[in-house]
Amino acid sequence: MGKMGTFQIQDFKKFQKELEEIKQESSSFLEGCAKELAARLLTEVVKRTPVGEGVFQVVKGPDGKISKYQKGKKKGEVKLERLRSGGVLRRGWISKTQGEAEQKSGTPSAREVIEYTNGLAIEHMGGMYRIVICNVVAWSSYVEYGHRQKPGQFVPVLGKKLKKAWVPGVFMLTISEQKLQKLTPALLEKKIKKFLGDSLS
């Protein structure tokens, strides 16, 4: 028959109290982990999101006719005025509406990503914590998965004629998710060890 180790009831009560404290702290710890993973995903996906040339408007003369270049650029090419620089799709990851993404300029900074992530709601279902990340720009899914288009059609907003019948997807979110999934186990293991070490010390 095996021997049982000796312990004092005070040690057991202390250990039980520590476990109860860990249980209370674990919810905020898990929410913190979820937000950190969301911030890492957003940082990665913003980097992978392509930046377009911007939004253009065809320039019309005083007579209401479309102006064309006579010199410099290709003769007969339509004159365009840039209304907005590119980057709306990148800003769409940390905006609440497409209009908000269109009003801002530049690529979101790391601080903006973290601030946005900290404001996201966390859904707690059973043993799972979930944060929904989406791009609010209407055409984001077309850039992600690809889309059909009509070759030769002039698109004033882009300022050019379409060339290909199919534009392949960039898969910015898909690739970013796959990269994060590879890093997550090691990252969480390190955080859990630190959390348990701090909680039990």
PDB file of C-alpha atoms in Angstrom:
ATOM      1  CA  MET A   1       0.000   0.000   0.000  1.00  0.00           C
ATOM      2  CA  GLY A   2       1.337   3.427  -0.977  1.00  0.00           C
ATOM      3  CA  LYS A   3       2.185   6.047   1.591  1.00  0.00           C
ATOM      4  CA  MET A   4       0.286   9.306   1.810  1.00  0.00           C
ATOM      5  CA  GLY A   5       2.213  12.500   2.224  1.00  0.00           C
ATOM      6  CA  THR A   6       1.567  14.663   5.237  1.00  0.00           C
ATOM      7  CA  PHE A   7       0.034  18.095   5.017  1.00  0.00           C
ATOM      8  CA  GLN A   8      -1.496  20.558   7.374  1.00  0.00           C
ATOM      9  CA  ILE A   9      -5.099  21.660   7.028  1.00  0.00           C
ATOM     10  CA  GLN A  10      -3.962  25.314   6.984  1.00  0.00           C
ATOM     11  CA  ASP A  11      -1.923  24.642   3.815  1.00  0.00           C
ATOM     12  CA  PHE A  12      -4.990  23.078   2.203  1.00  0.00           C
ATOM     13  CA  LYS A  13      -7.210  26.047   3.167  1.00  0.00           C
ATOM     14  CA  LYS A  14      -4.606  28.479   1.825  1.00  0.00           C
ATOM     15  CA  PHE A  15      -4.422  26.527  -1.466  1.00  0.00           C
ATOM     16  CA  GLN A  16      -8.246  26.451  -1.694  1.00  0.00           C
ATOM     17  CA  LYS A  17      -8.394  30.219  -1.147  1.00  0.00           C
ATOM     18  CA  GLU A  18      -5.764  30.775  -3.879  1.00  0.00           C
ATOM     19  CA  LEU A  19      -7.789  28.622  -6.295  1.00  0.00           C
ATOM     20  CA  GLU A  20     -10.922  30.667  -5.605  1.00  0.00           C
ATOM     21  CA  GLU A  21      -8.997  33.901  -6.269  1.00  0.00           C
ATOM     22  CA  ILE A  22      -7.655  32.459  -9.528  1.00  0.00           C
ATOM     23  CA  LYS A  23     -11.190  31.546 -10.578  1.00  0.00           C
ATOM     24  CA  GLN A  24     -12.376  35.116  -9.967  1.00  0.00           C
ATOM     25  CA  GLU A  25      -9.406  36.625 -11.826  1.00  0.00           C
ATOM     26  CA  SER A  26      -9.549  34.124 -14.691  1.00  0.00           C
ATOM     27  CA  SER A  27     -12.493  35.812 -16.421  1.00  0.00           C
ATOM     28  CA  SER A  28     -10.664  39.128 -16.774  1.00  0.00           C
ATOM     29  CA  PHE A  29      -7.481  37.235 -17.712  1.00  0.00           C
ATOM     30  CA  LEU A  30      -9.291  35.365 -20.503  1.00  0.00           C
ATOM     31  CA  GLU A  31     -10.911  38.576 -21.765  1.00  0.00           C
ATOM     32  CA  GLY A  32      -7.463  40.180 -21.837  1.00  0.00           C
ATOM     33  CA  CYS A  33      -6.129  37.234 -23.853  1.00  0.00           C
ATOM     34  CA  ALA A  34      -9.031  37.519 -26.310  1.00  0.00           C
ATOM     35  CA  LYS A  35      -8.419  41.252 -26.774  1.00  0.00           C
ATOM     36  CA  GLU A  36      -4.688  40.749 -27.271  1.00  0.00           C
ATOM     37  CA  LEU A  37      -5.330  38.093 -29.931  1.00  0.00           C
ATOM     38  CA  ALA A  38      -7.846  40.406 -31.627  1.00  0.00           C
ATOM     39  CA  ALA A  39      -5.308  43.261 -31.626  1.00  0.00           C
ATOM     40  CA  ARG A  40      -2.643  40.985 -33.103  1.00  0.00           C
ATOM     41  CA  LEU A  41      -5.060  39.828 -35.794  1.00  0.00           C
ATOM     42  CA  LEU A  42      -6.063  43.400 -36.653  1.00  0.00           C
ATOM     43  CA  THR A  43      -2.425  44.529 -36.805  1.00  0.00           C
ATOM     44  CA  GLU A  44      -1.647  41.678 -39.188  1.00  0.00           C
ATOM     45  CA  VAL A  45      -4.706  42.148 -41.400  1.00  0.00           C
ATOM     46  CA  VAL A  46      -4.210  45.923 -41.684  1.00  0.00           C
ATOM     47  CA  LYS A  47      -0.665  45.294 -42.983  1.00  0.00           C
ATOM     48  CA  ARG A  48      -1.980  42.814 -45.578  1.00  0.00           C
ATOM     49  CA  THR A  49      -4.877  44.997 -46.759  1.00  0.00           C
ATOM     50  CA  PRO A  50      -4.061  46.613 -50.103  1.00  0.00           C
ATOM     51  CA  VAL A  51      -4.283  50.381 -50.547  1.00  0.00           C
ATOM     52  CA  GLY A  52      -6.015  51.632 -53.679  1.00  0.00           C
ATOM     53  CA  GLU A  53      -5.100  54.704 -55.690  1.00  0.00           C
ATOM     54  CA  GLY A  54      -8.058  56.629 -54.294  1.00  0.00           C
ATOM     55  CA  VAL A  55     -11.405  57.914 -55.516  1.00  0.00           C
ATOM     56  CA  PHE A  56     -11.565  60.081 -58.617  1.00  0.00           C
ATOM     57  CA  GLN A  57     -14.080  62.276 -60.397  1.00  0.00           C
ATOM     58  CA  VAL A  58     -14.152  62.974 -64.111  1.00  0.00           C
ATOM     59  CA  VAL A  59     -13.392  66.649 -64.805  1.00  0.00           C
ATOM     60  CA  LYS A  60     -16.034  68.419 -66.891  1.00  0.00           C
ATOM     61  CA  GLY A  61     -15.568  71.686 -68.729  1.00  0.00           C
ATOM     62  CA  PRO A  62     -17.808  74.781 -68.420  1.00  0.00           C
ATOM     63  CA  ASP A  63     -19.961  73.377 -71.208  1.00  0.00           C
ATOM     64  CA  GLY A  64     -20.655  70.224 -69.166  1.00  0.00           C
ATOM     65  CA  LYS A  65     -18.623  67.989 -71.496  1.00  0.00           C
ATOM     66  CA  ILE A  66     -15.987  65.611 -70.203  1.00  0.00           C
ATOM     67  CA  SER A  67     -12.504  67.167 -70.403  1.00  0.00           C
ATOM     68  CA  LYS A  68      -9.745  65.204 -72.106  1.00  0.00           C
ATOM     69  CA  TYR A  69      -5.982  65.567 -72.083  1.00  0.00           C
ATOM     70  CA  GLN A  70      -4.477  67.128 -75.206  1.00  0.00           C
ATOM     71  CA  LYS A  71      -0.797  66.857 -74.206  1.00  0.00           C
ATOM     72  CA  GLY A  72       1.305  64.976 -71.712  1.00  0.00           C
ATOM     73  CA  LYS A  73      -0.799  61.954 -70.938  1.00  0.00           C
ATOM     74  CA  LYS A  74      -2.303  59.785 -73.635  1.00  0.00           C
ATOM     75  CA  LYS A  75      -4.145  62.001 -76.083  1.00  0.00           C
ATOM     76  CA  GLY A  76      -7.874  61.782 -75.541  1.00  0.00           C
ATOM     77  CA  GLU A  77      -7.540  60.302 -72.035  1.00  0.00           C
ATOM     78  CA  VAL A  78     -10.154  61.621 -69.594  1.00  0.00           C
ATOM     79  CA  LYS A  79      -9.031  64.227 -67.048  1.00  0.00           C
ATOM     80  CA  LEU A  80      -9.561  63.158 -63.449  1.00  0.00           C
ATOM     81  CA  GLU A  81      -9.642  64.970 -60.145  1.00  0.00           C
ATOM     82  CA  ARG A  82      -8.660  62.988 -57.031  1.00  0.00           C
ATOM     83  CA  LEU A  83     -11.408  63.263 -54.422  1.00  0.00           C
ATOM     84  CA  ARG A  84      -9.867  61.036 -51.773  1.00  0.00           C
ATOM     85  CA  SER A  85      -6.605  59.162 -51.313  1.00  0.00           C
ATOM     86  CA  GLY A  86      -6.533  55.372 -50.937  1.00  0.00           C
ATOM     87  CA  GLY A  87      -6.564  53.440 -47.674  1.00  0.00           C
ATOM     88  CA  VAL A  88     -10.298  53.359 -46.922  1.00  0.00           C
ATOM     89  CA  LEU A  89     -10.238  49.557 -46.825  1.00  0.00           C
ATOM     90  CA  ARG A  90      -7.414  49.545 -44.262  1.00  0.00           C
ATOM     91  CA  ARG A  91      -9.226  52.079 -42.091  1.00  0.00           C
ATOM     92  CA  GLY A  92     -12.404  50.000 -42.429  1.00  0.00           C
ATOM     93  CA  TRP A  93     -10.963  47.435 -39.999  1.00  0.00           C
ATOM     94  CA  ILE A  94     -11.034  49.883 -37.086  1.00  0.00           C
ATOM     95  CA  SER A  95     -14.040  52.027 -38.026  1.00  0.00           C
ATOM     96  CA  LYS A  96     -17.664  51.696 -37.000  1.00  0.00           C
ATOM     97  CA  THR A  97     -19.041  52.801 -40.386  1.00  0.00           C
ATOM     98  CA  GLN A  98     -17.818  53.116 -43.957  1.00  0.00           C
ATOM     99  CA  GLY A  99     -18.340  56.884 -43.744  1.00  0.00           C
ATOM    100  CA  GLU A 100     -15.978  57.039 -40.763  1.00  0.00           C
ATOM    101  CA  ALA A 101     -13.351  55.050 -42.713  1.00  0.00           C
ATOM    102  CA  GLU A 102     -13.711  57.436 -45.651  1.00  0.00           C
ATOM    103  CA  GLN A 103     -13.277  60.555 -43.490  1.00  0.00           C
ATOM    104  CA  LYS A 104     -10.025  59.421 -41.860  1.00  0.00           C
ATOM    105  CA  SER A 105      -6.695  59.310 -43.649  1.00  0.00           C
ATOM    106  CA  GLY A 106      -3.566  57.193 -43.436  1.00  0.00           C
ATOM    107  CA  THR A 107      -2.932  53.679 -42.211  1.00  0.00           C
ATOM    108  CA  PRO A 108      -4.183  52.921 -38.673  1.00  0.00           C
ATOM    109  CA  SER A 109      -1.363  53.065 -36.104  1.00  0.00           C
ATOM    110  CA  ALA A 110      -0.679  50.345 -33.520  1.00  0.00           C
ATOM    111  CA  ARG A 111      -2.181  52.620 -30.842  1.00  0.00           C
ATOM    112  CA  GLU A 112      -5.387  53.089 -32.863  1.00  0.00           C
ATOM    113  CA  VAL A 113      -5.670  49.312 -33.310  1.00  0.00           C
ATOM    114  CA  ILE A 114      -5.255  48.682 -29.562  1.00  0.00           C
ATOM    115  CA  GLU A 115      -7.735  51.437 -28.633  1.00  0.00           C
ATOM    116  CA  TYR A 116     -10.266  50.043 -31.097  1.00  0.00           C
ATOM    117  CA  THR A 117      -9.750  46.481 -29.828  1.00  0.00           C
ATOM    118  CA  ASN A 118     -10.190  47.542 -26.196  1.00  0.00           C
ATOM    119  CA  GLY A 119     -13.604  48.968 -27.117  1.00  0.00           C
ATOM    120  CA  LEU A 120     -14.843  45.758 -28.771  1.00  0.00           C
ATOM    121  CA  ALA A 121     -17.517  43.697 -27.058  1.00  0.00           C
ATOM    122  CA  ILE A 122     -16.603  40.207 -25.883  1.00  0.00           C
ATOM    123  CA  GLU A 123     -19.251  37.509 -26.118  1.00  0.00           C
ATOM    124  CA  HIS A 124     -18.944  34.802 -23.479  1.00  0.00           C
ATOM    125  CA  MET A 125     -20.675  31.566 -24.463  1.00  0.00           C
ATOM    126  CA  GLY A 126     -19.993  28.550 -22.286  1.00  0.00           C
ATOM    127  CA  GLY A 127     -16.218  28.207 -22.155  1.00  0.00           C
ATOM    128  CA  MET A 128     -15.628  30.345 -25.235  1.00  0.00           C
ATOM    129  CA  TYR A 129     -14.770  34.025 -25.528  1.00  0.00           C
ATOM    130  CA  ARG A 130     -15.556  35.594 -28.896  1.00  0.00           C
ATOM    131  CA  ILE A 131     -14.728  38.958 -30.454  1.00  0.00           C
ATOM    132  CA  VAL A 132     -16.187  39.778 -33.863  1.00  0.00           C
ATOM    133  CA  ILE A 133     -13.800  41.497 -36.263  1.00  0.00           C
ATOM    134  CA  CYS A 134     -15.091  42.745 -39.582  1.00  0.00           C
ATOM    135  CA  ASN A 135     -14.368  45.359 -42.191  1.00  0.00           C
ATOM    136  CA  VAL A 136     -17.234  47.859 -42.529  1.00  0.00           C
ATOM    137  CA  VAL A 137     -16.345  48.840 -46.106  1.00  0.00           C
ATOM    138  CA  ALA A 138     -18.941  47.499 -48.551  1.00  0.00           C
ATOM    139  CA  TRP A 139     -16.469  46.026 -51.042  1.00  0.00           C
ATOM    140  CA  SER A 140     -14.140  44.359 -48.521  1.00  0.00           C
ATOM    141  CA  SER A 141     -15.429  40.845 -49.289  1.00  0.00           C
ATOM    142  CA  TYR A 142     -14.707  41.373 -53.008  1.00  0.00           C
ATOM    143  CA  VAL A 143     -11.092  42.225 -52.205  1.00  0.00           C
ATOM    144  CA  GLU A 144     -10.840  39.280 -49.790  1.00  0.00           C
ATOM    145  CA  TYR A 145     -12.304  36.579 -52.057  1.00  0.00           C
ATOM    146  CA  GLY A 146     -12.044  38.075 -55.561  1.00  0.00           C
ATOM    147  CA  HIS A 147     -14.731  39.264 -57.978  1.00  0.00           C
ATOM    148  CA  ARG A 148     -15.902  39.377 -61.580  1.00  0.00           C
ATOM    149  CA  GLN A 149     -15.891  42.549 -63.648  1.00  0.00           C
ATOM    150  CA  LYS A 150     -16.566  43.681 -67.215  1.00  0.00           C
ATOM    151  CA  PRO A 151     -13.331  44.271 -69.176  1.00  0.00           C
ATOM    152  CA  GLY A 152     -13.200  47.586 -71.047  1.00  0.00           C
ATOM    153  CA  GLN A 153     -15.725  49.323 -68.795  1.00  0.00           C
ATOM    154  CA  PHE A 154     -14.573  52.758 -67.586  1.00  0.00           C
ATOM    155  CA  VAL A 155     -15.049  53.269 -63.852  1.00  0.00           C
ATOM    156  CA  PRO A 156     -14.864  57.001 -62.939  1.00  0.00           C
ATOM    157  CA  VAL A 157     -14.340  56.316 -59.241  1.00  0.00           C
ATOM    158  CA  LEU A 158     -11.174  54.347 -60.093  1.00  0.00           C
ATOM    159  CA  GLY A 159     -10.252  56.621 -62.988  1.00  0.00           C
ATOM    160  CA  LYS A 160      -9.511  53.787 -65.409  1.00  0.00           C
ATOM    161  CA  LYS A 161     -10.890  51.041 -67.626  1.00  0.00           C
ATOM    162  CA  LEU A 162     -11.222  47.535 -66.276  1.00  0.00           C
ATOM    163  CA  LYS A 163      -8.849  45.026 -67.865  1.00  0.00           C
ATOM    164  CA  LYS A 164      -9.537  41.531 -66.485  1.00  0.00           C
ATOM    165  CA  ALA A 165     -12.753  39.541 -66.257  1.00  0.00           C
ATOM    166  CA  TRP A 166     -11.741  38.121 -62.858  1.00  0.00           C
ATOM    167  CA  VAL A 167      -9.792  39.849 -60.107  1.00  0.00           C
ATOM    168  CA  PRO A 168      -8.336  37.280 -57.691  1.00  0.00           C
ATOM    169  CA  GLY A 169      -8.816  37.678 -53.951  1.00  0.00           C
ATOM    170  CA  VAL A 170      -6.089  38.987 -51.670  1.00  0.00           C
ATOM    171  CA  PHE A 171      -7.201  36.825 -48.681  1.00  0.00           C
ATOM    172  CA  MET A 172      -5.870  39.403 -46.230  1.00  0.00           C
ATOM    173  CA  LEU A 173      -8.050  38.185 -43.348  1.00  0.00           C
ATOM    174  CA  THR A 174      -7.773  34.477 -44.178  1.00  0.00           C
ATOM    175  CA  ILE A 175      -3.951  34.559 -44.273  1.00  0.00           C
ATOM    176  CA  SER A 176      -3.773  36.707 -41.121  1.00  0.00           C
ATOM    177  CA  GLU A 177      -6.032  34.247 -39.249  1.00  0.00           C
ATOM    178  CA  GLN A 178      -3.877  31.297 -40.337  1.00  0.00           C
ATOM    179  CA  LYS A 179      -0.714  33.059 -39.178  1.00  0.00           C
ATOM    180  CA  LEU A 180      -2.273  33.921 -35.808  1.00  0.00           C
ATOM    181  CA  GLN A 181      -3.502  30.332 -35.293  1.00  0.00           C
ATOM    182  CA  LYS A 182       0.097  29.109 -35.548  1.00  0.00           C
ATOM    183  CA  LEU A 183       1.318  31.641 -32.967  1.00  0.00           C
ATOM    184  CA  THR A 184      -1.593  31.346 -30.518  1.00  0.00           C
ATOM    185  CA  PRO A 185      -0.674  28.149 -28.590  1.00  0.00           C
ATOM    186  CA  ALA A 186       2.828  29.369 -27.647  1.00  0.00           C
ATOM    187  CA  LEU A 187       1.561  32.865 -26.872  1.00  0.00           C
ATOM    188  CA  LEU A 188      -1.246  31.607 -24.617  1.00  0.00           C
ATOM    189  CA  GLU A 189       1.018  29.069 -22.887  1.00  0.00           C
ATOM    190  CA  LYS A 190       3.418  31.862 -21.950  1.00  0.00           C
ATOM    191  CA  LYS A 191       0.578  34.081 -20.689  1.00  0.00           C
ATOM    192  CA  ILE A 192      -1.025  31.245 -18.681  1.00  0.00           C
ATOM    193  CA  LYS A 193       2.281  30.344 -17.010  1.00  0.00           C
ATOM    194  CA  LYS A 194       2.802  33.987 -16.028  1.00  0.00           C
ATOM    195  CA  PHE A 195      -0.804  34.288 -14.801  1.00  0.00           C
ATOM    196  CA  LEU A 196      -0.597  31.129 -12.674  1.00  0.00           C
ATOM    197  CA  GLY A 197       2.847  32.087 -11.383  1.00  0.00           C
ATOM    198  CA  ASP A 198       1.625  35.545 -10.343  1.00  0.00           C
ATOM    199  CA  SER A 199      -1.583  34.125  -8.846  1.00  0.00           C
ATOM    200  CA  LEU A 200       0.091  31.373  -6.812  1.00  0.00           C
ATOM    201  CA  SER A 201       3.069  33.411  -5.592  1.00  0.00           C
TER     202      SER A 201
END
